[in-house]
Coordinates of C-alpha atoms and ligand atoms in Angstrom, one line a residue:
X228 CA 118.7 94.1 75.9
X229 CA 116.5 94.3 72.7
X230 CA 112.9 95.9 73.4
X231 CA 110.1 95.6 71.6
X232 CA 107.1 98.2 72.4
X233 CA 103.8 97.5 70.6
X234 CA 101.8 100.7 71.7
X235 CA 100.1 104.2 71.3
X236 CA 101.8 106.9 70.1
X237 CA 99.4 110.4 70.9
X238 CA 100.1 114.0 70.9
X239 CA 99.4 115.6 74.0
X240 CA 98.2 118.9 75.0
X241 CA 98.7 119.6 78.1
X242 CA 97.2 122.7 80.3
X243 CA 98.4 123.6 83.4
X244 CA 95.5 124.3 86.1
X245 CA 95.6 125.5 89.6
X246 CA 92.7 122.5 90.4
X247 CA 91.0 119.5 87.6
X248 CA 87.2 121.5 87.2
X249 CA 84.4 120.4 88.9
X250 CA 81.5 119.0 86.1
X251 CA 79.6 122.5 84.4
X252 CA 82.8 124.2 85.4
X253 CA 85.1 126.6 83.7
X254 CA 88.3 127.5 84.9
X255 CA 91.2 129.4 83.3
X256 CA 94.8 127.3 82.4
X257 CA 97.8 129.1 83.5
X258 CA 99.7 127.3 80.4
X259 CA 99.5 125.6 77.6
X260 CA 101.9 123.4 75.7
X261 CA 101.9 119.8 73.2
X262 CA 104.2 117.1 74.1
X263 CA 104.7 113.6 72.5
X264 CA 102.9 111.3 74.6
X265 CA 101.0 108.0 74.5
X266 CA 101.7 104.9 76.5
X267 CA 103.4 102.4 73.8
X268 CA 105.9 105.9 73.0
X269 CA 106.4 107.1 76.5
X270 CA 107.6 103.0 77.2
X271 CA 109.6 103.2 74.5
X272 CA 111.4 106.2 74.8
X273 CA 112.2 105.3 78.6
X274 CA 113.5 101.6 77.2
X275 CA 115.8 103.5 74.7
X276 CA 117.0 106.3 77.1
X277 CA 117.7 103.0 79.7
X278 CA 120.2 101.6 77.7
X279 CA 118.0 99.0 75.8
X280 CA 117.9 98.3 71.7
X281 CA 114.3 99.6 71.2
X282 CA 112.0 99.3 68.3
X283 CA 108.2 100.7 68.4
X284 CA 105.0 99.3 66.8
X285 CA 103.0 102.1 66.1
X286 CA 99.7 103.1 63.9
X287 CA 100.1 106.9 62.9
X288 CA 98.3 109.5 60.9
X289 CA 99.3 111.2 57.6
X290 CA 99.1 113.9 59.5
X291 CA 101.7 117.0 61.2
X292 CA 101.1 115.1 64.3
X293 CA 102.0 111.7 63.2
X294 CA 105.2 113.1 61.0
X295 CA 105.9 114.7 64.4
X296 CA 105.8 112.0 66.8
X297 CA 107.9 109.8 63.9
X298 CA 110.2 112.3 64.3
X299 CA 110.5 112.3 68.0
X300 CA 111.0 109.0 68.5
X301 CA 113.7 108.7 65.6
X302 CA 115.4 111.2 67.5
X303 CA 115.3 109.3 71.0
X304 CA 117.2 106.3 69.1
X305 CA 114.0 104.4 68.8
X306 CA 114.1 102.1 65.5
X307 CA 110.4 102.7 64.8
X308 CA 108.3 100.7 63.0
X309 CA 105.3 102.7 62.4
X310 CA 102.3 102.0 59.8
X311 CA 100.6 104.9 58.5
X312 CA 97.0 104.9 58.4
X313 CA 94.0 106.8 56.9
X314 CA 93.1 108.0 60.3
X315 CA 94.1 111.3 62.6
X316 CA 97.0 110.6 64.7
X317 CA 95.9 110.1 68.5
X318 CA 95.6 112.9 70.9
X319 CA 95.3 113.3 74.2
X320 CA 93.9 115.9 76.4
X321 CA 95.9 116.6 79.8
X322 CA 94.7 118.6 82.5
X323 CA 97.6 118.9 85.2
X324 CA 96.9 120.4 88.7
X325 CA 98.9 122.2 90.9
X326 CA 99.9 118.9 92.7
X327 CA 100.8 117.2 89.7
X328 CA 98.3 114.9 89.6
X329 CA 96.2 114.7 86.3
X330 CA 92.9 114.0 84.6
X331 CA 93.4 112.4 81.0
X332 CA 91.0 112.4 78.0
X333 CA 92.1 110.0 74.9
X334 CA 91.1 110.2 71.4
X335 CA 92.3 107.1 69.8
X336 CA 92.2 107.7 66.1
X337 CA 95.0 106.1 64.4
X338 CA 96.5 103.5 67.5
X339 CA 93.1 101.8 66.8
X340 CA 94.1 100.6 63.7
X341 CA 96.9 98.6 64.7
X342 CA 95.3 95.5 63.8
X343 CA 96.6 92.1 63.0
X344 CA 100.4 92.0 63.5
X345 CA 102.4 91.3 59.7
X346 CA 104.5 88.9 59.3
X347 CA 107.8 91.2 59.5
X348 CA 105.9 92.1 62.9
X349 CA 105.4 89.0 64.1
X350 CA 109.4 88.6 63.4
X351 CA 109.9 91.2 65.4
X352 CA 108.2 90.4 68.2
X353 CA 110.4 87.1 67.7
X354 CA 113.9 88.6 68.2
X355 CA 112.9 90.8 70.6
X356 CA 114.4 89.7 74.4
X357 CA 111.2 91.5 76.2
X358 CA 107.7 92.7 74.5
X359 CA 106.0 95.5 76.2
X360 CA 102.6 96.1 75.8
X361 CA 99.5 98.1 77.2
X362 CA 95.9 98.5 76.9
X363 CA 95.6 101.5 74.2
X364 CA 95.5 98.9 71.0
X365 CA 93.2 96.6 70.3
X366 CA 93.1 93.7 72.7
X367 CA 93.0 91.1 70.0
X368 CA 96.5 92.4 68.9
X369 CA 97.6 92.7 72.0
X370 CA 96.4 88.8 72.6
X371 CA 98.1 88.1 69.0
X372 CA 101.2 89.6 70.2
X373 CA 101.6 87.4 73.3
X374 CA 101.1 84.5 71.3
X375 CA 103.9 84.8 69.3
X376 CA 106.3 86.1 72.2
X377 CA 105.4 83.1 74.3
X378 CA 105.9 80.7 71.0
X379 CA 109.0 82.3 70.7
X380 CA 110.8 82.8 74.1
X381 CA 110.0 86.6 74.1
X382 CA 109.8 87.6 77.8
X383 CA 106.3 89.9 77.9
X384 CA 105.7 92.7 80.1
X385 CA 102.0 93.4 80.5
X386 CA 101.3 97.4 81.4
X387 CA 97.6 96.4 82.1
X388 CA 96.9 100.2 81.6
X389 CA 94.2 102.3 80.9
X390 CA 91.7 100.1 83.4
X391 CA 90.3 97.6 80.9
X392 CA 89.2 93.9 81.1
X393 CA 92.4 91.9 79.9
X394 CA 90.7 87.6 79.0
X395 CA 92.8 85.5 81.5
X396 CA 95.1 83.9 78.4
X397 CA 96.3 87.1 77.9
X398 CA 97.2 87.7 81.9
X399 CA 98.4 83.9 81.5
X400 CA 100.7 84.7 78.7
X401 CA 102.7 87.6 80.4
X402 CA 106.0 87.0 82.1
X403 CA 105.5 90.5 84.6
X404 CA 102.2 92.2 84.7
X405 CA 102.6 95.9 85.9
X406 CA 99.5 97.7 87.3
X407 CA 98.6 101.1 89.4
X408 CA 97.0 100.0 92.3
X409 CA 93.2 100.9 90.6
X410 CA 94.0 99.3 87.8
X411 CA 95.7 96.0 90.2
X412 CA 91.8 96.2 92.4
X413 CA 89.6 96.3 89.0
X414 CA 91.6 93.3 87.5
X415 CA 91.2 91.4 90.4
X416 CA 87.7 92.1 91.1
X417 CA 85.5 93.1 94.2
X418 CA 86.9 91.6 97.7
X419 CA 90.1 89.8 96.4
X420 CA 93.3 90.9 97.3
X421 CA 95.0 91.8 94.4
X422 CA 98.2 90.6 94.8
X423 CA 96.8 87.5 95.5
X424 CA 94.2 86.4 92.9
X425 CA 96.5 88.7 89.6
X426 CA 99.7 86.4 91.0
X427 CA 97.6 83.2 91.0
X428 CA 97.5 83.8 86.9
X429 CA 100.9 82.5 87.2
X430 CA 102.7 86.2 86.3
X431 CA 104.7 87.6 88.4
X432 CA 103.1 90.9 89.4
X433 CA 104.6 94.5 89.7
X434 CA 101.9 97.0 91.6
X435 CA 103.2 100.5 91.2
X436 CA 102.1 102.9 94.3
X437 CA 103.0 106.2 93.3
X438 CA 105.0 108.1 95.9
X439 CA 104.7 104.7 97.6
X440 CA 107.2 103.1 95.6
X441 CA 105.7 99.4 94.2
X442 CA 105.6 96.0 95.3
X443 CA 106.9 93.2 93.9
X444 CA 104.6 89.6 93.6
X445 CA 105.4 86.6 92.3
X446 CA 103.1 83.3 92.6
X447 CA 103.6 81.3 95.8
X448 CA 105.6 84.2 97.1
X449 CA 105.4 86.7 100.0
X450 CA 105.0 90.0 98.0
X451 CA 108.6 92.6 98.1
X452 CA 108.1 96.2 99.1
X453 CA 110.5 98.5 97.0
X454 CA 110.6 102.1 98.4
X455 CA 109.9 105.2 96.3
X456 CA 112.0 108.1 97.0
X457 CA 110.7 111.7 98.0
X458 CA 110.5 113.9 95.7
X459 CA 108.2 117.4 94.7
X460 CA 106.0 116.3 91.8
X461 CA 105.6 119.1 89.3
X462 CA 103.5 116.4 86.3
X463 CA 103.2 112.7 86.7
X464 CA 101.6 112.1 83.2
X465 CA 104.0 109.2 81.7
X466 CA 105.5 108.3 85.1
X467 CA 103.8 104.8 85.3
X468 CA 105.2 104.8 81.2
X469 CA 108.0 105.6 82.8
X470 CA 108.6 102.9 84.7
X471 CA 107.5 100.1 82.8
X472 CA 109.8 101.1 79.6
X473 CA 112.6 101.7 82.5
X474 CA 111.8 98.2 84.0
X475 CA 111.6 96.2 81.1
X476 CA 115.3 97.6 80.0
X477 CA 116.5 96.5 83.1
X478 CA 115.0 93.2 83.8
X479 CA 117.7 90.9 83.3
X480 CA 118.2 87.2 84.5
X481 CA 115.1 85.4 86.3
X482 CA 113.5 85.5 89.8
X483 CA 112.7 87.9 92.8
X484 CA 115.5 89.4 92.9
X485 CA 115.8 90.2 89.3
X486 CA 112.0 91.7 89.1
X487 CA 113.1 93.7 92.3
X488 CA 116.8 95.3 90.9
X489 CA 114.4 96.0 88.0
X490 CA 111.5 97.9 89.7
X491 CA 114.2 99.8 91.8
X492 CA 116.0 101.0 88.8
X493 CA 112.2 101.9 87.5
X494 CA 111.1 103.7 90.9
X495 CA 114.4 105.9 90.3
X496 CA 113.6 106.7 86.8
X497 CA 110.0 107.9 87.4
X498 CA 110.8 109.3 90.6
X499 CA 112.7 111.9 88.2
X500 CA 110.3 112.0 85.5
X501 CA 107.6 113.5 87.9
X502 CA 109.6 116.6 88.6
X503 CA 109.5 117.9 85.1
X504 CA 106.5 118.6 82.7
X505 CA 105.7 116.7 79.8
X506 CA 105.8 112.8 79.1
X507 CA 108.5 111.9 77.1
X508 CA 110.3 115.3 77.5
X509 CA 110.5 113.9 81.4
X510 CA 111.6 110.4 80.9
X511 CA 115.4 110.4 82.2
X512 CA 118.5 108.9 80.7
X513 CA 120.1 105.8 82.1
X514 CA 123.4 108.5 83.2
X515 CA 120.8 110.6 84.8
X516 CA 118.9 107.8 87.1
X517 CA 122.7 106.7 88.0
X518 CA 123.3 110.0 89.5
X519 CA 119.8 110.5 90.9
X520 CA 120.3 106.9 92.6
X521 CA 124.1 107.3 93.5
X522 CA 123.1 110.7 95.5
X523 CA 120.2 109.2 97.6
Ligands
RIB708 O1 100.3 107.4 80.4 C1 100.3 108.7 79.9 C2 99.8 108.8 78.5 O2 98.5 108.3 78.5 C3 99.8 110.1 77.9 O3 101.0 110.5 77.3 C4 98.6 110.1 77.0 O4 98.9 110.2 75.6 C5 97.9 108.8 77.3 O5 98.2 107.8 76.4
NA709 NA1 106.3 114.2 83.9

């Protein structure tokens, strides 16, 4: 499976709390640590450690934090295709409570650069068997980029994440949209079910649940339930990252069933990643989702 993940790349900093603080508050970390994180790199890191051929779009900074996150990825196996730019490398601000649930600030910087797609891009995006995109670069590349995957064949998975607008050709244009249930209600708007009307753009429809597991939609179709399995969540940040990148290396032949051997590989694989710290330090192997799967 070739992979092609247009996307963020960020460094994180992540501090441990015993509770996210109120507005006006201060409260003391019990840790501190930077991890690689951003959506498009967390995708493609899971893709690559799932088996699939993976190349990364990326806008970095001529910065320590862009030379790192090169780096990184290069060391995952990612073939990555980076531009740098006269802007910081993106950041991110974590706060991770004692549950493992997470508030998120994000500073953009250089991932808002990655404007217009070049032509070696554009040929990329071509021989690429699935595109994977999210909403952290600008939407008219991200609309650009569907374009030329649907004039060429190029399955696209849609990761419809952070919560953002996305113009109906671009929900159109995507094979398998993938969304948290918030992001699933504000992309179908007040009183619709969202199954229903984000299905009815002719996508199928993946809504992740969290511990819930996800379930599965395609149009004209009663939606699938795929069970999550129970686990004790130490840092979800990246687990949604998780699975898409683990979904989209697994999707593999055409209807329900395939979308539904796909998100139960991609349950597995963030299932793991939410017991360790970190994004991409988290993301599991394909050997290691084998043997979490085989002893459940
Ligand atoms: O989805 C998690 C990611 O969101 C973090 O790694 C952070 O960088 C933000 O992009
Ligand atoms: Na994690």
């Amino acid at each position: 499976m070739r992979v092609l993940v247009i996307g963020s790349a960020n460094l994180d900093l992540v501090y441990e709390v015993e509770r996210l603080p109120a507005p006006g508050e201060t409260v003391l970390a019990a840790g501190s640590a930077s991890y690689a994180g951003g959506k498009g790199n967390n995708q493609a890191v899971a893709a690559v450690r799932a088996g699939a051929d993976t190349r990364f779009i990326a806008a970095l900074g001529r910065d320590d934090a862009g030379d790192r996150l090169a780096a990184e990825a290069r060391a995952a196996g990612i073939t990555l295709l980076d531009r740098r730019v006269d802007a910081s490398t993106g950041t991110a601000a974590i706060l991770v409570d004692r549950r493992g649930e997470n508030s998120i600030v994000v500073d953009s910087g250089a991932n808002a650069r990655l404007t217009d797609l070049s032509a070696a891009e554009r040929e990329a995006v071509a021989a690429a068997d699935v595109l994977v995109l999210q909403l952290e670069t600008p939407l008219d590349t991200v609309a650009e980029a569907v374009r030329v995957a649907r004039a060429a064949g190029t399955r696209v998975v849609l990761n419809a994440a952070p919560a953002a607008p996305v113009p109906p050709p671009v929900l159109r244009g995507a094979d398998v949209l993938i969304v948290n249930e918030h992001e699933a209600a504000a992309l179908a708007g007040p009183g619709a079910d969202p199954m229903t009307a984000l299905t009815a753009h002719g996508c199928a429809v993946v809504i992740t649940l969290g511990a819930g597991g996800a379930l599965v939609g395609s149009p004209g179709e009663d939606p699938v339930p795929v069970l999550s399995y129970t686990v004790d969540a130490v840092d979800t940040t990246g687990a949604g990252d998780t699975f898409v990148g683990a979904f989209a290396a697994a999707l593999s032949g055409d209807g329900v069933e395939a979308l539904v051997a796909a998100t139960g590989f991609a349950t597995a694989a963030a299932a793991i990643s939410v017991q360790r710290k970190g994004a991409v330090p988290s993301i599991p192997t394909l050997e290691e989702v084998r043997e979490f799967r085989d002893a459940r």
